[in-house]
CSV table of C-alpha atoms and ligand atoms in Angstrom, one decimal:
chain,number,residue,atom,x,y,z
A,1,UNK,CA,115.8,73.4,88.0
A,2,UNK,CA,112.8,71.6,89.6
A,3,UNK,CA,112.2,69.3,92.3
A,4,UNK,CA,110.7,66.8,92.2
A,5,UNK,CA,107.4,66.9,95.0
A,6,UNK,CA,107.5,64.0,97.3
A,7,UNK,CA,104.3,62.3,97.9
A,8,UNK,CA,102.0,60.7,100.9
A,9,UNK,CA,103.6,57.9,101.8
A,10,UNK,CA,107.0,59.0,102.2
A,11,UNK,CA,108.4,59.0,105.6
A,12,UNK,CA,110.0,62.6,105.2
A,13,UNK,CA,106.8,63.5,105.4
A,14,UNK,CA,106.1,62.1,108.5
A,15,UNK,CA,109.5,63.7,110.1
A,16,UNK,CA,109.9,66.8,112.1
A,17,UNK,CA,112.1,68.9,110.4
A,18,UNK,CA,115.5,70.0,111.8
A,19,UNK,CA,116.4,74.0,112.0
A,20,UNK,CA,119.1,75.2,109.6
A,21,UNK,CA,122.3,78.0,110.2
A,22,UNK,CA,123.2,80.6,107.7
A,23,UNK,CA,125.6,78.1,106.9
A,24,UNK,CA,123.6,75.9,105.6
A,25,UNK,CA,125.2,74.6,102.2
A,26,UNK,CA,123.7,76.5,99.0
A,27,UNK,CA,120.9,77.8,100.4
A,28,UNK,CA,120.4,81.2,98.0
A,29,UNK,CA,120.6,78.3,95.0
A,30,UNK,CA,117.9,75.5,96.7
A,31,UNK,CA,115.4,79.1,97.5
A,32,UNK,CA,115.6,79.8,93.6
A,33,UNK,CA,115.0,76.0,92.8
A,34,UNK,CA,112.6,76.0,95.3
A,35,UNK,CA,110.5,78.7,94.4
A,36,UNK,CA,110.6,77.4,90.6
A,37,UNK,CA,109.1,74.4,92.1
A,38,UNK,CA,106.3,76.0,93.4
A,39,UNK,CA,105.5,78.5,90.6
A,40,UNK,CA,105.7,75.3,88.1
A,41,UNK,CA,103.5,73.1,90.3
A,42,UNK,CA,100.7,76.1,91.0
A,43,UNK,CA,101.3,76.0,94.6
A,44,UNK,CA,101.0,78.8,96.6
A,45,UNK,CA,103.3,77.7,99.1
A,46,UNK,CA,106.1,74.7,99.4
A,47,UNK,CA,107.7,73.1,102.6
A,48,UNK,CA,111.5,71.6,102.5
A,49,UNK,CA,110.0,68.0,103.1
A,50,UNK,CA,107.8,68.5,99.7
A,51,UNK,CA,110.7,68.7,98.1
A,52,UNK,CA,112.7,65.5,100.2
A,53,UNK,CA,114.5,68.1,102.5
A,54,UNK,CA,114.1,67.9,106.5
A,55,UNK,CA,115.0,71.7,106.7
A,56,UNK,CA,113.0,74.4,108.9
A,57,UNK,CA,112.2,76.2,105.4
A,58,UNK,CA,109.2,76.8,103.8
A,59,UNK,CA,107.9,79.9,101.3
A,60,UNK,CA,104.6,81.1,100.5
A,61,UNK,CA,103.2,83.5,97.9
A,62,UNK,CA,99.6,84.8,98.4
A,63,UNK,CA,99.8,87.4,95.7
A,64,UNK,CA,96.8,85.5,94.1
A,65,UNK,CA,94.6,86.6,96.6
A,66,UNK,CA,95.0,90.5,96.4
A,67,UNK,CA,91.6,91.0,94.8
A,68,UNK,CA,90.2,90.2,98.2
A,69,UNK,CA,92.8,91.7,100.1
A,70,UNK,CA,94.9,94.3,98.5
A,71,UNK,CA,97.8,94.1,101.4
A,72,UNK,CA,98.6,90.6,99.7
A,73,UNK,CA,99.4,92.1,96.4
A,74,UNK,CA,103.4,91.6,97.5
A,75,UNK,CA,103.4,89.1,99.6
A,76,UNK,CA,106.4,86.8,99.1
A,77,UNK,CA,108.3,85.5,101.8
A,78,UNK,CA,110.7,82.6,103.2
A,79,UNK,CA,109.8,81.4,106.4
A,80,UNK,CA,112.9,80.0,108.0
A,81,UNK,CA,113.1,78.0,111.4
A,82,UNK,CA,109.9,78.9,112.0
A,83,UNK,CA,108.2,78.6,115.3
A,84,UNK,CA,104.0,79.1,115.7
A,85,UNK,CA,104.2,81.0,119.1
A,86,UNK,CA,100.3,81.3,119.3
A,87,UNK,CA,96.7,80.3,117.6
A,88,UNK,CA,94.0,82.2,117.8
A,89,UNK,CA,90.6,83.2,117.1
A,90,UNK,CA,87.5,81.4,116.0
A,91,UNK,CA,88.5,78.4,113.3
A,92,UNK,CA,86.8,78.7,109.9
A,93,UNK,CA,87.2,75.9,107.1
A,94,UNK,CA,88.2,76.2,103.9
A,95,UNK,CA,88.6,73.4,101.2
A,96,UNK,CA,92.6,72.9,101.0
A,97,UNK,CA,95.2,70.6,98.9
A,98,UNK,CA,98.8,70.0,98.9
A,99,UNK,CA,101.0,69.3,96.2
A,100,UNK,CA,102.1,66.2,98.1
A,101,UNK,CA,98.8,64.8,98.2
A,102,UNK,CA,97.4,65.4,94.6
A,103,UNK,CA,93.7,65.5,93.4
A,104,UNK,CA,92.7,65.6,96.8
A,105,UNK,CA,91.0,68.2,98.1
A,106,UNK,CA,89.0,68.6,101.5
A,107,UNK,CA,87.4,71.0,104.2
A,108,UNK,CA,89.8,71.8,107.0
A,109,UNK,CA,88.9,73.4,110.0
A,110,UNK,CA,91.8,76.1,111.2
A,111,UNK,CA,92.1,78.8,113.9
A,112,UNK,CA,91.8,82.2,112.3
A,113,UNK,CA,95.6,83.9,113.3
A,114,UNK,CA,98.4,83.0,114.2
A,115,UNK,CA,101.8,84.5,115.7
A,116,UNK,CA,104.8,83.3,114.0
A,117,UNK,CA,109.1,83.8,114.8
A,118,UNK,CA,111.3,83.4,112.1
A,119,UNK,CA,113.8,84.0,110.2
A,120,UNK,CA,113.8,85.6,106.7
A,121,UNK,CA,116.4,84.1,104.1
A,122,UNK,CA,119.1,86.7,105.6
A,123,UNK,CA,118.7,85.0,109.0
A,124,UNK,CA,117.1,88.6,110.6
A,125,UNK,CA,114.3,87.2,113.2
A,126,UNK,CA,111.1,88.4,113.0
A,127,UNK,CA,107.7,88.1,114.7
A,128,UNK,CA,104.5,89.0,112.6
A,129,UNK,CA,100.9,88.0,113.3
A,130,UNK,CA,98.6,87.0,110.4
A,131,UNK,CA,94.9,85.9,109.9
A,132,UNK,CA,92.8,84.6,107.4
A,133,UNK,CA,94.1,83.4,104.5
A,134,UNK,CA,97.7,83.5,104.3
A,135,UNK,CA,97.5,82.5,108.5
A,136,UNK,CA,95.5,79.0,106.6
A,137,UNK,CA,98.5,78.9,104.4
A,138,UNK,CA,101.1,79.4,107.1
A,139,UNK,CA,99.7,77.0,109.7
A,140,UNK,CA,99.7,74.0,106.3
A,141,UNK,CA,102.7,75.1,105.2
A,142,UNK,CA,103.9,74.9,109.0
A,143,UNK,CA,102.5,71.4,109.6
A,144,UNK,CA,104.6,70.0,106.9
A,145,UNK,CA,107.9,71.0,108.9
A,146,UNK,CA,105.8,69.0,112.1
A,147,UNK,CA,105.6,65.8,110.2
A,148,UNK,CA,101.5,66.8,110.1
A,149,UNK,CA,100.0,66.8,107.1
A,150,UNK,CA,95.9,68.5,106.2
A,151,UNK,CA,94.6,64.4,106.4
A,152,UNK,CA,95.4,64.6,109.9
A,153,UNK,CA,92.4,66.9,110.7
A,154,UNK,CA,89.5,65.0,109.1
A,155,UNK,CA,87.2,62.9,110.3
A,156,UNK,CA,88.2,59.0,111.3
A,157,UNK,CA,85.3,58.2,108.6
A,158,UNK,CA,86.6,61.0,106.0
A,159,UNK,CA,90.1,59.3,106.3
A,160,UNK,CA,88.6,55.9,105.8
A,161,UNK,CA,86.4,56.9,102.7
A,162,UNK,CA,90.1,58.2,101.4
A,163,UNK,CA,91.9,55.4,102.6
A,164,UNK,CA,92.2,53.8,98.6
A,165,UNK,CA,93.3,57.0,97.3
A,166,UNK,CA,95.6,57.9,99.4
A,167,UNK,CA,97.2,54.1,98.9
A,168,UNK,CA,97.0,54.6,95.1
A,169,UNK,CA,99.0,58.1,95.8
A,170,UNK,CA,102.1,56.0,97.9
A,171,UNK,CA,102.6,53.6,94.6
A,172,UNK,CA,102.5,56.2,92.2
A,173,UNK,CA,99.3,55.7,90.7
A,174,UNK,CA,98.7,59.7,90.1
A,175,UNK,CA,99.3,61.6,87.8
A,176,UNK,CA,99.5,65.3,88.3
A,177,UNK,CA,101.1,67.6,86.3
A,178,UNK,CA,104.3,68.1,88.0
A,179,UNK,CA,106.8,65.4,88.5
A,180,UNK,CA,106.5,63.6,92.0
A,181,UNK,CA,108.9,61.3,93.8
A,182,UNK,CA,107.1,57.9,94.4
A,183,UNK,CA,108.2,56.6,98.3
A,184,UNK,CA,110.6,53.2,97.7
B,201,NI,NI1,100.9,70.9,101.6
């Protein structure tokens, strides 16, 4: 089964997310949906709220990117109840999207590494530094469980030049080719 993506606009977006238990109802069942939603959009990673969930849960899969770093070539993980315990090193930008804001695609200036705590999908803790590309992925991915979103980083004028497409994103009036929740 897929989700459907939420979109800008929607206020679960906007939320911070709250941590989850290994209690947490179905969880081995929402990962598998979950990661079908990410495969089936092209994403190379997906937070909770993407999907209309304010869970601590988010995946990533930077596979894609071992022909320019071969220690990628398996990398596949759940982050869960994450915390960011440190930035670092000099930012670089990149162009970025996000499934939740389609066909838009802009430069986004990040810090280098990061340290990260979490919990894997057996609920072990672990703490793991990254840098470079998947550390980009992490710290979007991240955001989304923060209420942030990639937007938030641009310039007041780059924000206003997008203002009309972002609108036309809230109502619906997109059309990628997954299958996106339009915000009531
Ligand atoms: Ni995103």
């Amino acid at each position: 089964m897929k989700f459907p993506i939420t979109v800008y606009g929607d206020p679960v977006l906007r939320k911070s997310a709250e941590p989850i238990g290994p209690d947490y109802p179905g969880l081995e069942e929402f990962l598998a949906h979950f990661w079908e939603t990410m495969y089936y959009a092209d994403g190379v990673g997906l937070a909770a709220p993407q999907v209309g969930l304010s869970i601590r849960v988010f995946v990533v899969d930077a596979s894609a990117m071992a022909d320019e770093d071969p220690s990628l070539k398996e990398f596949r993980k759940v982050f869960i109840n994450p915390t960011i315990l440190d930035y670092a090193g000099d930012p670089w930008s990149m162009e970025e999207g996000c499934l939740s804001l389609p066909e838009i695609r802009e430069n986004v200036s990040r810090p280098d590494r990061v340290r990260i705590r979490y919990q894997d999908a057996q609920f072990n803790w672990h703490e793991e530094e990254y840098s470079g590309y998947v550390a980009r992925v992490i710290q979007h991915e991240y955001d989304h469980l923060e209420g942030r979103l990639f937007i938030d980083y641009l310039s007041p004028l780059r924000r206003k030049i997008l203002r009309g497409r972002l609108m036309a994103i809230s109502r619906g009036k997109v059309s990628p080719h997954y299958k996106i929740r339009v915000p009531a």
